[in-house]
Amino acid sequence: MEVGSGSTLLSTLGDNKLFLPSACGGGGTCVQCKCIVKDGGGAILPTEKPHFTRKEIAEGWRLGCQVKVKQDMKIEIPEEIFGIKKWDATVVSNYNVASFIKEFVVEIPEDMDYKAGGYIQIEVPKCTVNFKDMDITAHPEEHPDQKDKFQKEWDNFGLWPLTMKNDEVVERAYSMASYPAEGRRIMLNVRIATPPWDREKNAWMDVNPGVASSYIFNLKEGDKCVISGPYGEFFINESESEMLYVGGGAGMAPMRSHLYHLFRTLKTGRKVTYWYGGRSKRELFYIDHFKALERDFPNFKFYMALSEPLEEDNWKEKKSIDDEGDGFVGFIHQCVIDNYLNHHEEPEEIELYFCGPPLMNQAVQKMGEDFGIPDENIRFDDFGG
């Protein structure tokens, strides 16, 4: 392949329709764009070294976003990269399913051969987004007759004056909430990324809001956007072992993808439990969908927990998994430990899948290790939270 020099290996391959995954926009932090450089890449950079073992460095592993194309090169890239494509997608719908989370649905012009739990990348063009232009209408099916349900919270948090400015084309990764049987319609669950809060000023810090989430929140039905895929490693292990899913926030996306594929497509006979947590009831969504799965499949159980239930939630606390009530109170990982794993005869035989905010992910990872679940049976997705 003949190319010009001067750009990174990541962007050079992308210009030639070979799309290495890259979740951090070329910052060298996500370690998704790794490949083997056999010749012509120069010495490994200090920004790359922490991400590889000595053995991997000796084998030539590099980060595509850090390697500059300066001379003839020999490289090896994973075979699945050749199946990744880029499309002009059309926005089908973009409703709020929770206070700060969108259900963003696009349609692509041809089928994407993806697995449940995979992710796409969305291209964010140079743009300016004013939050006052965003439409946060509540999802008409999830929140019937409550069109303005989330307006008050956005008012209270003073989000409307915020502005996002993006000066260069970047890509960001999002897990798919859709599952393969849903065809050309690709669904994401996207949380708006606000600037940090300045407690002294009692206002948002003068920092750019999340570039990709702001862009997505501002897209309307009929708009076009560019996505590429499929990417991913967070896939279902084909076995007969029990499966334990733990999710929080926008980490719902790959959970829905897995669970709908397991039950609606595969009609699995495996024992599966799904534990989902949020601060208050306003942060929970798709609850009726999973209760419907529970009714249809006796081998599936769905549990919820709120860490900070509000008075208006009227949350009826369960004291055990067999208790009547809405759900548990506490952090989701602790609820799983206290009400499930502590009473399980063989927790080390479970396959653990999880996705949520970083602190939740860390706690659930430790939980799995503490209960003796082997590393190969602990699977998590870093992009959902």
XYZ file of C-alpha atoms in Angstrom:
385
model
C 0.000 0.000 0.000
C 1.466 3.362 -1.016
C 0.788 6.291 1.316
C 2.098 9.769 2.067
C 4.352 10.384 5.043
C 3.929 12.570 8.121
C 0.648 11.353 9.608
C 0.164 8.798 12.354
C -0.190 5.153 11.422
C -3.740 5.238 12.823
C -4.908 8.081 10.560
C -2.935 6.786 7.553
C -4.649 3.397 7.772
C -8.014 5.133 8.281
C -7.486 7.184 5.115
C -7.092 3.849 3.321
C -10.279 2.367 4.809
C -8.510 0.242 7.415
C -10.045 1.347 10.702
C -8.113 0.458 13.835
C -10.266 1.025 16.928
C -9.523 4.214 18.860
C -11.668 5.274 21.793
C -9.574 8.199 23.048
C -9.243 10.204 19.837
C -5.547 9.417 19.349
C -4.429 10.382 22.850
C -2.547 7.165 23.535
C -4.668 6.241 26.543
C -7.280 3.700 25.389
C -4.729 1.200 23.966
C -7.286 0.064 21.376
C -5.210 0.894 18.265
C -2.418 -1.562 18.988
C -0.706 -3.368 16.128
C 2.651 -4.985 15.378
C 5.241 -2.868 13.560
C 7.809 -5.238 12.064
C 9.961 -2.605 10.409
C 10.167 1.170 9.884
C 8.424 2.424 13.025
C 11.450 3.700 14.918
C 11.948 3.217 18.655
C 8.944 2.761 20.940
C 7.915 6.041 22.614
C 7.632 6.751 26.358
C 3.870 7.263 25.835
C 3.587 3.654 24.631
C 5.875 1.729 26.992
C 3.560 1.590 30.045
C 0.891 -0.178 27.973
C 2.976 -3.192 26.924
C 4.946 -5.967 28.600
C 8.617 -6.459 27.773
C 7.645 -9.485 25.684
C 5.106 -7.459 23.684
C 7.647 -4.673 23.109
C 10.133 -7.274 21.833
C 7.437 -8.603 19.474
C 6.955 -5.097 18.013
C 3.621 -4.071 19.535
C 2.916 -0.341 19.143
C 0.036 2.135 19.392
C -1.073 3.230 15.933
C -1.908 6.729 17.179
C 1.670 7.292 18.410
C 3.648 5.896 15.461
C 4.468 8.397 12.683
C 4.711 7.185 9.098
C 8.140 8.422 7.966
C 9.496 5.597 5.789
C 8.590 2.212 4.326
C 6.980 0.061 7.005
C 5.962 -3.546 7.577
C 3.026 -3.978 9.932
C 0.612 -6.657 11.150
C -2.979 -5.773 12.050
C -5.705 -8.082 13.422
C -7.704 -9.911 10.755
C -11.046 -8.517 11.978
C -9.921 -4.983 11.051
C -10.582 -5.856 7.401
C -14.303 -6.271 8.211
C -14.690 -2.775 9.673
C -16.507 -0.229 7.502
C -17.520 3.423 7.717
C -21.066 4.589 6.931
C -23.184 7.713 6.594
C -25.928 6.959 9.112
C -29.338 8.632 9.429
C -30.735 9.560 12.835
C -34.030 7.712 13.415
C -34.748 8.998 16.930
C -32.948 10.652 19.848
C -34.995 10.703 23.065
C -34.005 10.974 26.725
C -34.591 7.712 28.592
C -33.170 9.130 31.850
C -32.326 12.624 33.098
C -28.925 12.692 31.422
C -29.016 9.635 29.118
C -30.198 9.465 25.500
C -31.439 6.505 23.512
C -29.777 7.421 20.201
C -30.909 5.344 17.194
C -29.415 5.544 13.698
C -29.938 3.522 10.539
C -27.089 2.461 8.260
C -27.461 1.670 4.534
C -26.346 -1.976 4.779
C -26.109 -4.717 7.392
C -23.272 -4.585 9.908
C -22.069 -8.072 10.783
C -21.598 -7.510 14.507
C -21.735 -9.546 17.699
C -23.753 -8.659 20.797
C -21.557 -6.523 23.051
C -19.689 -4.837 20.196
C -19.169 -1.113 19.777
C -19.056 1.522 17.059
C -17.126 4.751 16.686
C -18.857 7.998 15.835
C -17.095 10.812 14.013
C -17.493 14.242 15.585
C -16.937 17.026 13.020
C -15.664 20.523 13.735
C -18.675 22.116 15.380
C -20.111 24.302 18.121
C -23.045 22.979 20.147
C -25.157 25.225 22.360
C -26.939 23.245 25.052
C -29.952 25.582 24.717
C -30.550 24.014 21.275
C -30.758 20.458 22.646
C -34.073 18.610 22.693
C -34.427 16.522 25.866
C -37.949 15.237 25.195
C -38.633 12.081 27.220
C -38.961 8.830 25.260
C -42.686 8.542 24.371
C -42.814 4.777 25.036
C -40.598 4.699 28.129
C -42.246 7.793 29.675
C -45.726 8.147 28.112
C -47.451 11.515 28.638
C -44.330 12.879 30.377
C -42.756 14.798 27.494
C -41.058 17.371 29.764
C -40.099 14.920 32.520
C -36.409 15.881 32.556
C -36.756 19.639 31.958
C -36.772 20.565 35.659
C -33.490 18.775 36.404
C -31.741 20.472 33.495
C -33.105 23.799 34.743
C -31.933 23.109 38.310
C -28.431 22.133 37.203
C -28.101 25.206 34.969
C -27.109 23.201 31.889
C -28.688 25.394 29.219
C -25.956 28.115 29.029
C -23.188 25.531 28.377
C -21.433 25.453 24.992
C -19.222 22.775 23.433
C -16.620 23.758 20.821
C -14.801 21.136 18.774
C -11.938 22.372 16.592
C -10.914 19.131 14.870
C -12.527 15.941 13.606
C -12.360 13.286 16.334
C -13.809 9.820 16.879
C -15.261 8.361 20.054
C -16.349 4.821 20.903
C -19.817 3.836 22.146
C -21.122 0.385 23.023
C -24.155 -0.747 21.068
C -27.385 -1.274 22.992
C -28.871 -2.913 19.905
C -28.418 -6.619 19.218
C -27.777 -8.284 15.829
C -31.430 -9.212 15.135
C -32.316 -5.497 15.086
C -30.610 -5.264 11.713
C -29.534 -1.914 10.310
C -30.831 0.111 13.246
C -27.998 0.775 15.672
C -28.905 1.952 19.176
C -26.631 3.663 21.709
C -27.222 4.828 25.287
C -25.250 8.057 25.733
C -24.732 10.022 28.955
C -24.050 13.759 28.618
C -20.551 14.589 29.890
C -20.683 17.925 31.708
C -17.700 20.002 32.862
C -16.561 19.444 36.479
C -18.469 21.385 39.145
C -16.680 24.268 40.888
C -17.936 24.121 44.483
C -16.443 27.472 45.441
C -18.168 29.299 42.591
C -21.196 26.994 42.754
C -21.088 26.776 38.965
C -19.717 24.653 36.134
C -15.975 25.010 35.559
C -14.924 26.803 32.387
C -14.048 23.509 30.683
C -15.362 22.105 27.403
C -18.242 19.643 27.934
C -17.863 16.169 26.428
C -17.292 16.598 22.713
C -19.019 13.436 21.477
C -21.868 13.342 23.995
C -22.724 17.020 23.333
C -22.675 16.376 19.578
C -24.936 13.317 19.915
C -27.354 15.055 22.307
C -27.850 17.802 19.712
C -28.592 15.535 16.730
C -32.197 15.462 15.532
C -34.309 12.974 13.577
C -33.215 12.968 9.912
C -29.714 14.331 10.588
C -26.704 12.502 9.148
C -23.656 11.320 11.081
C -20.654 9.099 10.324
C -20.083 5.849 12.213
C -17.641 2.972 11.775
C -17.689 -0.595 13.040
C -18.052 -3.217 14.208
C -15.389 -3.275 16.912
C -15.265 -5.127 20.191
C -14.012 -7.744 22.592
C -16.843 -7.804 25.153
C -18.610 -10.850 23.759
C -20.670 -13.701 25.206
C -18.645 -16.765 26.153
C -20.252 -19.856 24.648
C -20.646 -22.267 27.556
C -23.360 -23.547 29.868
C -22.094 -21.677 32.958
C -24.304 -19.379 34.998
C -24.019 -15.710 33.962
C -24.070 -12.721 36.320
C -24.545 -9.260 34.776
C -23.952 -6.034 36.726
C -24.685 -2.632 35.166
C -25.036 1.030 36.047
C -25.869 4.234 34.175
C -25.204 4.196 30.427
C -23.477 0.849 31.048
C -26.955 -0.451 30.263
C -26.052 -0.492 26.543
C -23.945 -3.679 26.232
C -26.075 -5.359 28.922
C -29.182 -4.923 26.760
C -27.277 -6.123 23.691
C -26.098 -9.312 25.426
C -29.330 -10.120 27.231
C -31.632 -9.545 24.257
C -29.371 -11.702 22.078
C -29.220 -14.432 24.741
C -32.981 -14.602 25.221
C -34.762 -13.116 22.199
C -32.433 -14.738 19.636
C -30.679 -17.728 21.251
C -33.507 -18.603 23.706
C -30.758 -19.650 26.093
C -31.361 -22.166 28.855
C -28.467 -20.813 30.942
C -29.163 -19.352 34.372
C -28.769 -15.561 34.095
C -29.186 -12.753 36.647
C -28.948 -9.038 35.895
C -28.334 -6.454 38.627
C -28.755 -2.803 37.644
C -28.146 0.243 39.831
C -28.646 4.000 39.874
C -28.739 6.829 42.380
C -32.484 7.440 42.170
C -35.425 6.119 40.163
C -34.907 8.855 37.550
C -31.654 7.144 36.534
C -33.256 3.752 35.852
C -34.546 2.888 32.393
C -35.703 -0.114 30.300
C -37.080 -1.600 33.533
C -40.283 -2.907 31.917
C -38.252 -4.566 29.146
C -36.296 -6.707 31.596
C -39.366 -7.484 33.681
C -40.923 -8.783 30.455
C -37.858 -10.986 29.880
C -38.299 -12.295 33.435
C -41.903 -13.252 32.697
C -40.954 -14.993 29.449
C -37.901 -16.881 30.732
C -37.896 -18.587 34.163
C -34.069 -18.895 33.991
C -33.683 -15.074 34.020
C -33.916 -12.842 37.105
C -33.664 -9.037 37.196
C -32.797 -7.013 40.312
C -32.403 -3.269 40.883
C -30.797 -1.092 43.544
C -30.826 2.633 44.333
C -27.909 4.142 46.233
C -29.734 7.417 47.082
C -33.502 6.873 46.695
C -35.576 10.057 46.799
C -38.761 10.479 48.794
C -40.690 10.865 45.539
C -39.397 7.460 44.365
C -41.591 5.643 46.934
C -38.985 2.888 46.731
C -40.128 -0.260 48.523
C -36.898 -1.851 49.735
C -36.320 -5.582 49.367
C -34.443 -7.288 52.208
C -33.680 -10.455 50.231
C -34.038 -11.669 46.644
C -37.266 -13.504 47.549
C -38.743 -10.480 49.333
C -41.551 -8.363 47.907
C -40.551 -4.843 46.888
C -39.078 -2.672 44.140
C -35.413 -3.416 44.779
C -32.475 -2.988 47.116
C -30.847 0.099 48.645
C -27.086 0.570 48.405
C -24.274 0.371 45.882
C -25.054 -2.293 43.316
C -21.911 -4.406 43.906
C -22.610 -4.551 47.656
C -26.215 -5.580 46.987
C -24.967 -8.418 44.768
C -22.535 -9.557 47.487
C -25.004 -9.362 50.388
C -28.041 -10.810 48.644
C -26.606 -13.199 46.077
C -22.948 -14.194 46.118
C -22.753 -14.684 49.907
C -25.539 -17.276 49.564
C -24.263 -18.934 46.367
C -22.948 -22.503 46.569
C -20.385 -22.131 43.769
C -19.692 -18.442 43.020
C -16.338 -19.362 41.459
C -18.218 -21.186 38.657
C -20.075 -18.025 37.527
C -19.220 -15.953 34.449
C -19.263 -12.252 35.423
C -20.101 -9.503 32.892
C -20.267 -5.828 33.845
C -20.333 -2.264 32.558
C -20.878 1.032 34.335
C -19.150 4.086 35.801
C -15.423 3.660 36.619
C -15.884 3.319 40.400
C -18.551 0.667 39.905
C -16.333 -1.225 37.471
C -13.463 -1.271 39.972
C -15.719 -2.496 42.777
C -17.300 -5.244 40.651
C -13.896 -6.385 39.362
C -12.696 -6.759 42.982
C -15.939 -8.523 43.893
C -15.366 -11.124 41.185
C -11.779 -11.703 42.275
C -12.754 -11.934 45.967
C -15.266 -14.678 45.178
C -12.718 -16.711 43.237
C -14.048 -16.144 39.719
C -11.149 -16.857 37.304
C -9.833 -13.888 35.289
C -10.944 -15.472 32.004
C -14.548 -15.502 33.288
C -14.563 -11.826 34.322
C -15.494 -9.684 31.323
C -16.143 -5.960 31.293
C -16.756 -3.122 28.882
C -14.928 0.162 29.484
C -17.049 2.339 27.179
C -20.573 2.237 28.647
C -20.134 4.387 31.729
